[in-house]
PDB file of C-alpha atoms in Angstrom:
ATOM      1  CA  ASP A 707      30.782 115.058 128.138  1.00 72.00           C
ATOM      2  CA  GLN A 708      31.992 113.591 131.352  1.00 83.00           C
ATOM      3  CA  GLN A 709      32.340 109.795 130.779  1.00 93.00           C
ATOM      4  CA  VAL A 710      32.997 108.968 134.351  1.00 96.00           C
ATOM      5  CA  LYS A 711      30.381 110.135 137.109  1.00 96.00           C
ATOM      6  CA  GLN A 712      30.359 110.024 140.671  1.00 96.00           C
ATOM      7  CA  ASN A 713      26.965 111.568 141.595  1.00 92.00           C
ATOM      8  CA  SER A 714      27.421 111.949 145.232  1.00 95.00           C
ATOM      9  CA  PRO A 715      29.971 114.587 146.214  1.00 95.00           C
ATOM     10  CA  SER A 716      30.027 113.485 149.795  1.00 97.00           C
ATOM     11  CA  LEU A 717      29.204 110.699 152.171  1.00 97.00           C
ATOM     12  CA  SER A 718      28.806 110.115 155.799  1.00 98.00           C
ATOM     13  CA  VAL A 719      28.933 106.781 157.445  1.00 98.00           C
ATOM     14  CA  GLN A 720      29.249 105.750 161.061  1.00 98.00           C
ATOM     15  CA  GLU A 721      32.151 103.759 161.960  1.00 97.00           C
ATOM     16  CA  GLY A 722      31.728  99.894 161.602  1.00 97.00           C
ATOM     17  CA  ARG A 723      29.023 100.122 159.211  1.00 98.00           C
ATOM     18  CA  ILE A 724      29.306  99.721 155.333  1.00 98.00           C
ATOM     19  CA  SER A 725      30.268 102.598 153.180  1.00 98.00           C
ATOM     20  CA  ILE A 726      29.175 102.059 149.423  1.00 98.00           C
ATOM     21  CA  LEU A 727      30.400 104.533 147.004  1.00 98.00           C
ATOM     22  CA  ASN A 728      28.997 104.673 143.502  1.00 98.00           C
ATOM     23  CA  CYS A 729      30.162 105.415 139.961  1.00 98.00           C
ATOM     24  CA  ASP A 730      28.462 105.093 136.517  1.00 98.00           C
ATOM     25  CA  TYR A 731      30.296 105.502 133.257  1.00 97.00           C
ATOM     26  CA  THR A 732      29.272 105.985 129.442  1.00 96.00           C
ATOM     27  CA  ASN A 733      31.624 104.767 127.466  1.00 92.00           C
ATOM     28  CA  SER A 734      31.316 100.978 126.293  1.00 92.00           C
ATOM     29  CA  MET A 735      35.005 100.723 125.382  1.00 89.00           C
ATOM     30  CA  PHE A 736      36.285 101.147 128.958  1.00 90.00           C
ATOM     31  CA  ASP A 737      37.281  97.742 130.173  1.00 87.00           C
ATOM     32  CA  TYR A 738      39.410  98.362 133.280  1.00 88.00           C
ATOM     33  CA  PHE A 739      38.231 100.195 136.454  1.00 91.00           C
ATOM     34  CA  LEU A 740      40.099 101.412 139.297  1.00 91.00           C
ATOM     35  CA  TRP A 741      39.343 103.144 142.393  1.00 95.00           C
ATOM     36  CA  TYR A 742      41.904 105.707 144.156  1.00 95.00           C
ATOM     37  CA  LYS A 743      41.863 106.982 147.469  1.00 97.00           C
ATOM     38  CA  LYS A 744      43.168 110.775 148.088  1.00 95.00           C
ATOM     39  CA  TYR A 745      44.026 112.280 151.352  1.00 96.00           C
ATOM     40  CA  PRO A 746      44.501 116.100 151.551  1.00 93.00           C
ATOM     41  CA  ALA A 747      47.908 117.551 150.367  1.00 90.00           C
ATOM     42  CA  GLU A 748      48.545 114.042 148.750  1.00 94.00           C
ATOM     43  CA  GLY A 749      48.260 112.531 145.450  1.00 94.00           C
ATOM     44  CA  PRO A 750      45.607 109.948 144.786  1.00 94.00           C
ATOM     45  CA  THR A 751      46.838 106.269 145.819  1.00 94.00           C
ATOM     46  CA  PHE A 752      45.809 102.936 144.302  1.00 92.00           C
ATOM     47  CA  LEU A 753      42.930 101.253 146.177  1.00 95.00           C
ATOM     48  CA  ILE A 754      41.457  98.322 144.051  1.00 94.00           C
ATOM     49  CA  SER A 755      40.682  97.530 140.598  1.00 90.00           C
ATOM     50  CA  ILE A 756      38.440  95.184 138.433  1.00 91.00           C
ATOM     51  CA  SER A 757      38.707  94.111 134.810  1.00 88.00           C
ATOM     52  CA  SER A 758      35.725  93.964 132.597  1.00 89.00           C
ATOM     53  CA  ILE A 759      35.545  90.065 132.510  1.00 90.00           C
ATOM     54  CA  LYS A 760      34.596  90.095 136.234  1.00 93.00           C
ATOM     55  CA  ASP A 761      31.790  91.290 138.170  1.00 96.00           C
ATOM     56  CA  LYS A 762      33.482  91.305 141.578  1.00 97.00           C
ATOM     57  CA  ASN A 763      36.950  91.985 143.157  1.00 96.00           C
ATOM     58  CA  GLU A 764      37.667  91.608 146.859  1.00 97.00           C
ATOM     59  CA  ASP A 765      40.785  92.856 148.847  1.00 96.00           C
ATOM     60  CA  GLY A 766      40.359  92.589 152.448  1.00 97.00           C
ATOM     61  CA  ARG A 767      37.839  95.201 153.650  1.00 98.00           C
ATOM     62  CA  PHE A 768      37.337  96.564 150.040  1.00 98.00           C
ATOM     63  CA  THR A 769      35.225  94.907 147.461  1.00 98.00           C
ATOM     64  CA  VAL A 770      34.393  96.504 144.150  1.00 98.00           C
ATOM     65  CA  PHE A 771      31.315  95.391 142.099  1.00 98.00           C
ATOM     66  CA  LEU A 772      30.939  95.785 138.270  1.00 97.00           C
ATOM     67  CA  ASN A 773      27.469  95.838 136.514  1.00 97.00           C
ATOM     68  CA  LYS A 774      28.450  95.995 132.951  1.00 95.00           C
ATOM     69  CA  SER A 775      24.872  96.270 131.593  1.00 96.00           C
ATOM     70  CA  ALA A 776      23.870  98.966 133.725  1.00 97.00           C
ATOM     71  CA  LYS A 777      27.631 100.606 133.116  1.00 97.00           C
ATOM     72  CA  HIS A 778      27.799 101.154 137.050  1.00 97.00           C
ATOM     73  CA  LEU A 779      30.513 100.047 139.494  1.00 97.00           C
ATOM     74  CA  SER A 780      30.608 100.292 143.255  1.00 98.00           C
ATOM     75  CA  LEU A 781      33.044 100.351 146.101  1.00 98.00           C
ATOM     76  CA  HIS A 782      31.998  98.508 149.350  1.00 98.00           C
ATOM     77  CA  ILE A 783      33.937  99.388 152.491  1.00 98.00           C
ATOM     78  CA  VAL A 784      33.158  97.133 155.523  1.00 97.00           C
ATOM     79  CA  PRO A 785      33.553  97.671 158.199  1.00 98.00           C
ATOM     80  CA  SER A 786      34.453 101.292 157.709  1.00 98.00           C
ATOM     81  CA  GLN A 787      37.252 102.847 160.036  1.00 97.00           C
ATOM     82  CA  PRO A 788      37.935 106.629 160.572  1.00 96.00           C
ATOM     83  CA  GLY A 789      41.314 106.283 158.456  1.00 96.00           C
ATOM     84  CA  ASP A 790      38.919 105.578 155.599  1.00 98.00           C
ATOM     85  CA  SER A 791      37.859 109.004 155.760  1.00 98.00           C
ATOM     86  CA  ALA A 792      39.161 110.540 152.451  1.00 98.00           C
ATOM     87  CA  VAL A 793      38.210 111.480 148.779  1.00 97.00           C
ATOM     88  CA  TYR A 794      37.561 108.384 146.577  1.00 98.00           C
ATOM     89  CA  PHE A 795      38.090 108.719 142.725  1.00 96.00           C
ATOM     90  CA  CYS A 796      36.526 106.213 140.401  1.00 96.00           C
ATOM     91  CA  ALA A 797      38.542 105.901 137.070  1.00 93.00           C
ATOM     92  CA  ALA A 798      38.370 103.880 134.113  1.00 92.00           C
ATOM     93  CA  SER A 799      40.569 102.898 131.011  1.00 88.00           C
ATOM     94  CA  ALA A 800      40.348 101.734 127.736  1.00 83.00           C
ATOM     95  CA  LEU A 801      43.135  99.295 126.588  1.00 70.00           C
ATOM     96  CA  SER A 802      44.258 101.343 123.257  1.00 53.00           C
ATOM     97  CA  GLY A 803      48.062 100.978 122.436  1.00 46.00           C
ATOM     98  CA  PHE A 804      50.411 101.526 125.050  1.00 51.00           C
ATOM     99  CA  SER A 805      48.361 104.317 126.809  1.00 59.00           C
ATOM    100  CA  GLN A 806      47.354 103.991 130.524  1.00 71.00           C
ATOM    101  CA  LYS A 807      45.238 107.141 130.192  1.00 83.00           C
ATOM    102  CA  LEU A 808      42.672 107.000 133.036  1.00 90.00           C
ATOM    103  CA  VAL A 809      39.391 108.830 133.032  1.00 93.00           C
ATOM    104  CA  PHE A 810      38.259 110.051 136.368  1.00 95.00           C
ATOM    105  CA  GLY A 811      35.103 110.769 138.149  1.00 96.00           C
ATOM    106  CA  GLN A 812      34.778 113.985 140.218  1.00 95.00           C
ATOM    107  CA  GLY A 813      35.156 112.136 143.405  1.00 96.00           C
ATOM    108  CA  THR A 814      33.319 111.347 146.669  1.00 97.00           C
ATOM    109  CA  ARG A 815      34.291 112.603 149.943  1.00 97.00           C
ATOM    110  CA  LEU A 816      33.820 109.986 152.756  1.00 98.00           C
ATOM    111  CA  THR A 817      33.589 110.897 156.268  1.00 98.00           C
ATOM    112  CA  ILE A 818      33.629 108.063 158.929  1.00 98.00           C
ATOM    113  CA  ASN A 819      32.040 109.309 161.987  1.00 96.00           C
ATOM    114  CA  PRO A 820      33.124 107.541 165.468  1.00 91.00           C
TER     115      PRO A 820
ATOM    116  CA  GLU B 383      62.491 103.818 147.688  1.00 64.00           C
ATOM    117  CA  ALA B 384      61.390 107.101 146.757  1.00 79.00           C
ATOM    118  CA  GLY B 385      58.002 107.993 145.330  1.00 92.00           C
ATOM    119  CA  VAL B 386      57.035 110.295 142.658  1.00 96.00           C
ATOM    120  CA  THR B 387      58.256 113.824 143.646  1.00 97.00           C
ATOM    121  CA  GLN B 388      56.854 117.252 142.427  1.00 98.00           C
ATOM    122  CA  PHE B 389      57.799 120.564 142.997  1.00 95.00           C
ATOM    123  CA  PRO B 390      57.130 123.344 143.703  1.00 97.00           C
ATOM    124  CA  SER B 391      54.063 122.059 145.986  1.00 96.00           C
ATOM    125  CA  HIS B 392      52.480 125.330 145.541  1.00 97.00           C
ATOM    126  CA  SER B 393      53.023 128.165 143.033  1.00 97.00           C
ATOM    127  CA  VAL B 394      51.157 131.491 143.109  1.00 97.00           C
ATOM    128  CA  ILE B 395      51.824 133.570 139.695  1.00 97.00           C
ATOM    129  CA  GLU B 396      49.983 136.475 137.955  1.00 97.00           C
ATOM    130  CA  LYS B 397      48.256 136.314 134.835  1.00 97.00           C
ATOM    131  CA  GLY B 398      50.791 136.480 131.905  1.00 97.00           C
ATOM    132  CA  GLN B 399      53.807 135.070 133.822  1.00 97.00           C
ATOM    133  CA  THR B 400      55.328 131.818 132.979  1.00 97.00           C
ATOM    134  CA  VAL B 401      55.656 128.858 135.600  1.00 98.00           C
ATOM    135  CA  THR B 402      57.496 125.410 135.309  1.00 98.00           C
ATOM    136  CA  LEU B 403      56.383 122.450 137.094  1.00 98.00           C
ATOM    137  CA  ARG B 404      58.757 119.662 137.646  1.00 98.00           C
ATOM    138  CA  CYS B 405      58.363 115.788 138.344  1.00 98.00           C
ATOM    139  CA  ASP B 406      60.592 113.030 139.149  1.00 97.00           C
ATOM    140  CA  PRO B 407      59.150 109.782 138.665  1.00 96.00           C
ATOM    141  CA  ILE B 408      59.913 106.671 140.555  1.00 94.00           C
ATOM    142  CA  SER B 409      63.325 105.355 139.252  1.00 92.00           C
ATOM    143  CA  GLY B 410      63.029 102.768 136.566  1.00 89.00           C
ATOM    144  CA  HIS B 411      59.679 103.866 135.420  1.00 90.00           C
ATOM    145  CA  ASP B 412      59.287 104.496 131.860  1.00 89.00           C
ATOM    146  CA  ASN B 413      55.796 105.879 131.767  1.00 89.00           C
ATOM    147  CA  LEU B 414      55.052 109.377 133.188  1.00 93.00           C
ATOM    148  CA  TYR B 415      51.691 110.970 132.979  1.00 94.00           C
ATOM    149  CA  TRP B 416      50.563 114.600 133.718  1.00 97.00           C
ATOM    150  CA  TYR B 417      46.952 114.943 135.127  1.00 97.00           C
ATOM    151  CA  ARG B 418      45.248 118.271 136.260  1.00 97.00           C
ATOM    152  CA  ARG B 419      42.469 118.717 138.768  1.00 95.00           C
ATOM    153  CA  VAL B 420      40.822 122.090 138.360  1.00 93.00           C
ATOM    154  CA  MET B 421      38.434 123.441 140.976  1.00 83.00           C
ATOM    155  CA  GLY B 422      37.653 120.297 142.813  1.00 78.00           C
ATOM    156  CA  LYS B 423      36.234 118.536 139.639  1.00 88.00           C
ATOM    157  CA  GLU B 424      37.558 115.423 137.953  1.00 92.00           C
ATOM    158  CA  ILE B 425      41.128 114.622 137.653  1.00 94.00           C
ATOM    159  CA  LYS B 426      41.779 115.035 133.708  1.00 95.00           C
ATOM    160  CA  PHE B 427      44.504 113.505 131.701  1.00 95.00           C
ATOM    161  CA  LEU B 428      46.962 115.968 130.013  1.00 96.00           C
ATOM    162  CA  LEU B 429      49.755 113.604 128.582  1.00 94.00           C
ATOM    163  CA  HIS B 430      51.759 110.388 128.543  1.00 92.00           C
ATOM    164  CA  PHE B 431      55.518 109.885 128.101  1.00 92.00           C
ATOM    165  CA  VAL B 432      57.214 106.477 127.450  1.00 89.00           C
ATOM    166  CA  LYS B 433      60.595 107.416 128.169  1.00 92.00           C
ATOM    167  CA  GLU B 434      61.444 110.722 126.484  1.00 94.00           C
ATOM    168  CA  SER B 435      58.619 110.306 123.712  1.00 93.00           C
ATOM    169  CA  LYS B 436      55.209 111.780 123.966  1.00 93.00           C
ATOM    170  CA  GLN B 437      52.850 108.874 123.488  1.00 88.00           C
ATOM    171  CA  ASP B 438      49.722 110.842 124.022  1.00 89.00           C
ATOM    172  CA  GLU B 439      49.229 114.337 124.431  1.00 93.00           C
ATOM    173  CA  SER B 440      45.548 114.728 123.360  1.00 92.00           C
ATOM    174  CA  GLY B 441      44.754 116.201 126.786  1.00 94.00           C
ATOM    175  CA  MET B 442      46.951 119.293 126.590  1.00 96.00           C
ATOM    176  CA  PRO B 443      44.436 122.237 126.776  1.00 93.00           C
ATOM    177  CA  ASN B 444      46.468 124.305 124.346  1.00 93.00           C
ATOM    178  CA  ASN B 445      49.713 125.408 122.981  1.00 94.00           C
ATOM    179  CA  ARG B 446      50.508 127.575 126.198  1.00 97.00           C
ATOM    180  CA  PHE B 447      51.641 124.155 127.724  1.00 97.00           C
ATOM    181  CA  LEU B 448      54.680 122.436 126.826  1.00 97.00           C
ATOM    182  CA  ALA B 449      55.808 119.322 128.639  1.00 97.00           C
ATOM    183  CA  GLU B 450      59.325 117.847 128.193  1.00 97.00           C
ATOM    184  CA  ARG B 451      61.123 114.765 129.558  1.00 96.00           C
ATOM    185  CA  THR B 452      64.689 115.008 128.188  1.00 86.00           C
ATOM    186  CA  GLY B 453      66.690 111.784 128.795  1.00 88.00           C
ATOM    187  CA  GLY B 454      63.661 109.923 129.895  1.00 85.00           C
ATOM    188  CA  THR B 455      64.096 110.951 133.312  1.00 92.00           C
ATOM    189  CA  TYR B 456      62.420 113.778 135.108  1.00 96.00           C
ATOM    190  CA  SER B 457      59.769 115.916 133.092  1.00 98.00           C
ATOM    191  CA  THR B 458      58.886 119.587 133.296  1.00 98.00           C
ATOM    192  CA  LEU B 459      55.359 121.229 132.554  1.00 98.00           C
ATOM    193  CA  LYS B 460      55.581 124.754 131.333  1.00 98.00           C
ATOM    194  CA  VAL B 461      52.568 127.130 131.238  1.00 97.00           C
ATOM    195  CA  GLN B 462      53.250 130.269 129.191  1.00 96.00           C
ATOM    196  CA  PRO B 463      51.827 132.636 129.642  1.00 97.00           C
ATOM    197  CA  ALA B 464      49.595 131.484 132.450  1.00 96.00           C
ATOM    198  CA  GLU B 465      45.815 132.372 132.457  1.00 96.00           C
ATOM    199  CA  LEU B 466      43.444 132.375 135.410  1.00 96.00           C
ATOM    200  CA  GLU B 467      41.508 129.096 134.166  1.00 95.00           C
ATOM    201  CA  ASP B 468      45.137 127.303 134.453  1.00 97.00           C
ATOM    202  CA  SER B 469      44.731 127.411 138.284  1.00 97.00           C
ATOM    203  CA  GLY B 470      44.464 123.855 139.774  1.00 97.00           C
ATOM    204  CA  VAL B 471      46.459 121.009 140.939  1.00 97.00           C
ATOM    205  CA  TYR B 472      48.804 119.232 138.519  1.00 98.00           C
ATOM    206  CA  PHE B 473      49.457 115.758 139.444  1.00 97.00           C
ATOM    207  CA  CYS B 474      52.440 113.656 137.957  1.00 97.00           C
ATOM    208  CA  ALA B 475      52.147 109.920 137.834  1.00 95.00           C
ATOM    209  CA  SER B 476      54.463 107.117 136.793  1.00 93.00           C
ATOM    210  CA  SER B 477      54.384 103.609 136.217  1.00 88.00           C
ATOM    211  CA  GLN B 478      56.434 100.561 134.874  1.00 82.00           C
ATOM    212  CA  ASP B 479      56.321  99.265 131.368  1.00 68.00           C
ATOM    213  CA  ARG B 480      53.273  97.306 130.944  1.00 60.00           C
ATOM    214  CA  THR B 481      54.347  95.061 128.323  1.00 58.00           C
ATOM    215  CA  GLN B 482      56.438  93.374 130.980  1.00 47.00           C
ATOM    216  CA  GLY B 483      53.716  92.922 133.231  1.00 43.00           C
ATOM    217  CA  ALA B 484      50.252  91.728 133.981  1.00 44.00           C
ATOM    218  CA  TRP B 485      47.702  94.559 133.288  1.00 50.00           C
ATOM    219  CA  ALA B 486      45.801  93.644 136.417  1.00 42.00           C
ATOM    220  CA  ASN B 487      49.052  94.222 138.674  1.00 46.00           C
ATOM    221  CA  GLU B 488      50.008  97.535 137.108  1.00 60.00           C
ATOM    222  CA  LYS B 489      49.203 100.757 138.692  1.00 75.00           C
ATOM    223  CA  LEU B 490      49.947 104.412 138.603  1.00 86.00           C
ATOM    224  CA  PHE B 491      51.808 106.039 141.447  1.00 91.00           C
ATOM    225  CA  PHE B 492      50.896 109.591 141.933  1.00 95.00           C
ATOM    226  CA  GLY B 493      52.915 112.408 143.249  1.00 97.00           C
ATOM    227  CA  SER B 494      51.450 115.117 145.967  1.00 97.00           C
ATOM    228  CA  GLY B 495      50.747 117.535 143.294  1.00 97.00           C
ATOM    229  CA  THR B 496      51.556 121.141 142.649  1.00 98.00           C
ATOM    230  CA  GLN B 497      48.985 123.584 143.632  1.00 97.00           C
ATOM    231  CA  LEU B 498      49.065 126.341 140.880  1.00 97.00           C
ATOM    232  CA  SER B 499      47.280 129.605 141.603  1.00 97.00           C
ATOM    233  CA  VAL B 500      47.020 132.348 138.900  1.00 97.00           C
ATOM    234  CA  LEU B 501      45.897 135.558 140.098  1.00 96.00           C
TER     235      LEU B 501
END
């Protein structure tokens, strides 16, 4: 039973346009959400996060939106750049004790075309 | 400052053999996690150390997997005996003590992973 789902395995966007990556979750206990970016042969690197008490968080070209009623979050990248080509993972966490256990989605491969 | 280091980067073994993966976290990070990604699917949690203690090992697949973190520094993950379904990329991640920092600022730092292939 997958609790975090990224239904689009891949996405192709033209350079300069907006990239929108989507993520759905099923567990109502999740209260913190993160996006990680992964290049080939490297580990995931933190990109941006959002707490469940907010519905939007912005950091430069990256904005994450959270819709708790729909259990949906999205990552917007604008404008998209060639260096943004990578696999993006959505992750969620429930603050239980000391564990920072993250539940990840399957990832979406983003390709930015020149 | 060095990041999270994992080795080997690749390991190819035969079914039934033993393999040991090593992770060196960022210096000073008390939290150490092991994750695994199998066949391009989602990255799944295996276990969590706080210093040398296992805080959560609910993600360990079975008793063929043994993780240790002697002295609270580096960690090893041993698979014995390895099976075909153990193939995947094993990631290690570390973070500082969350009780000392705002949750919003805490992040996991991942290593590059060990690609394990069991033939």
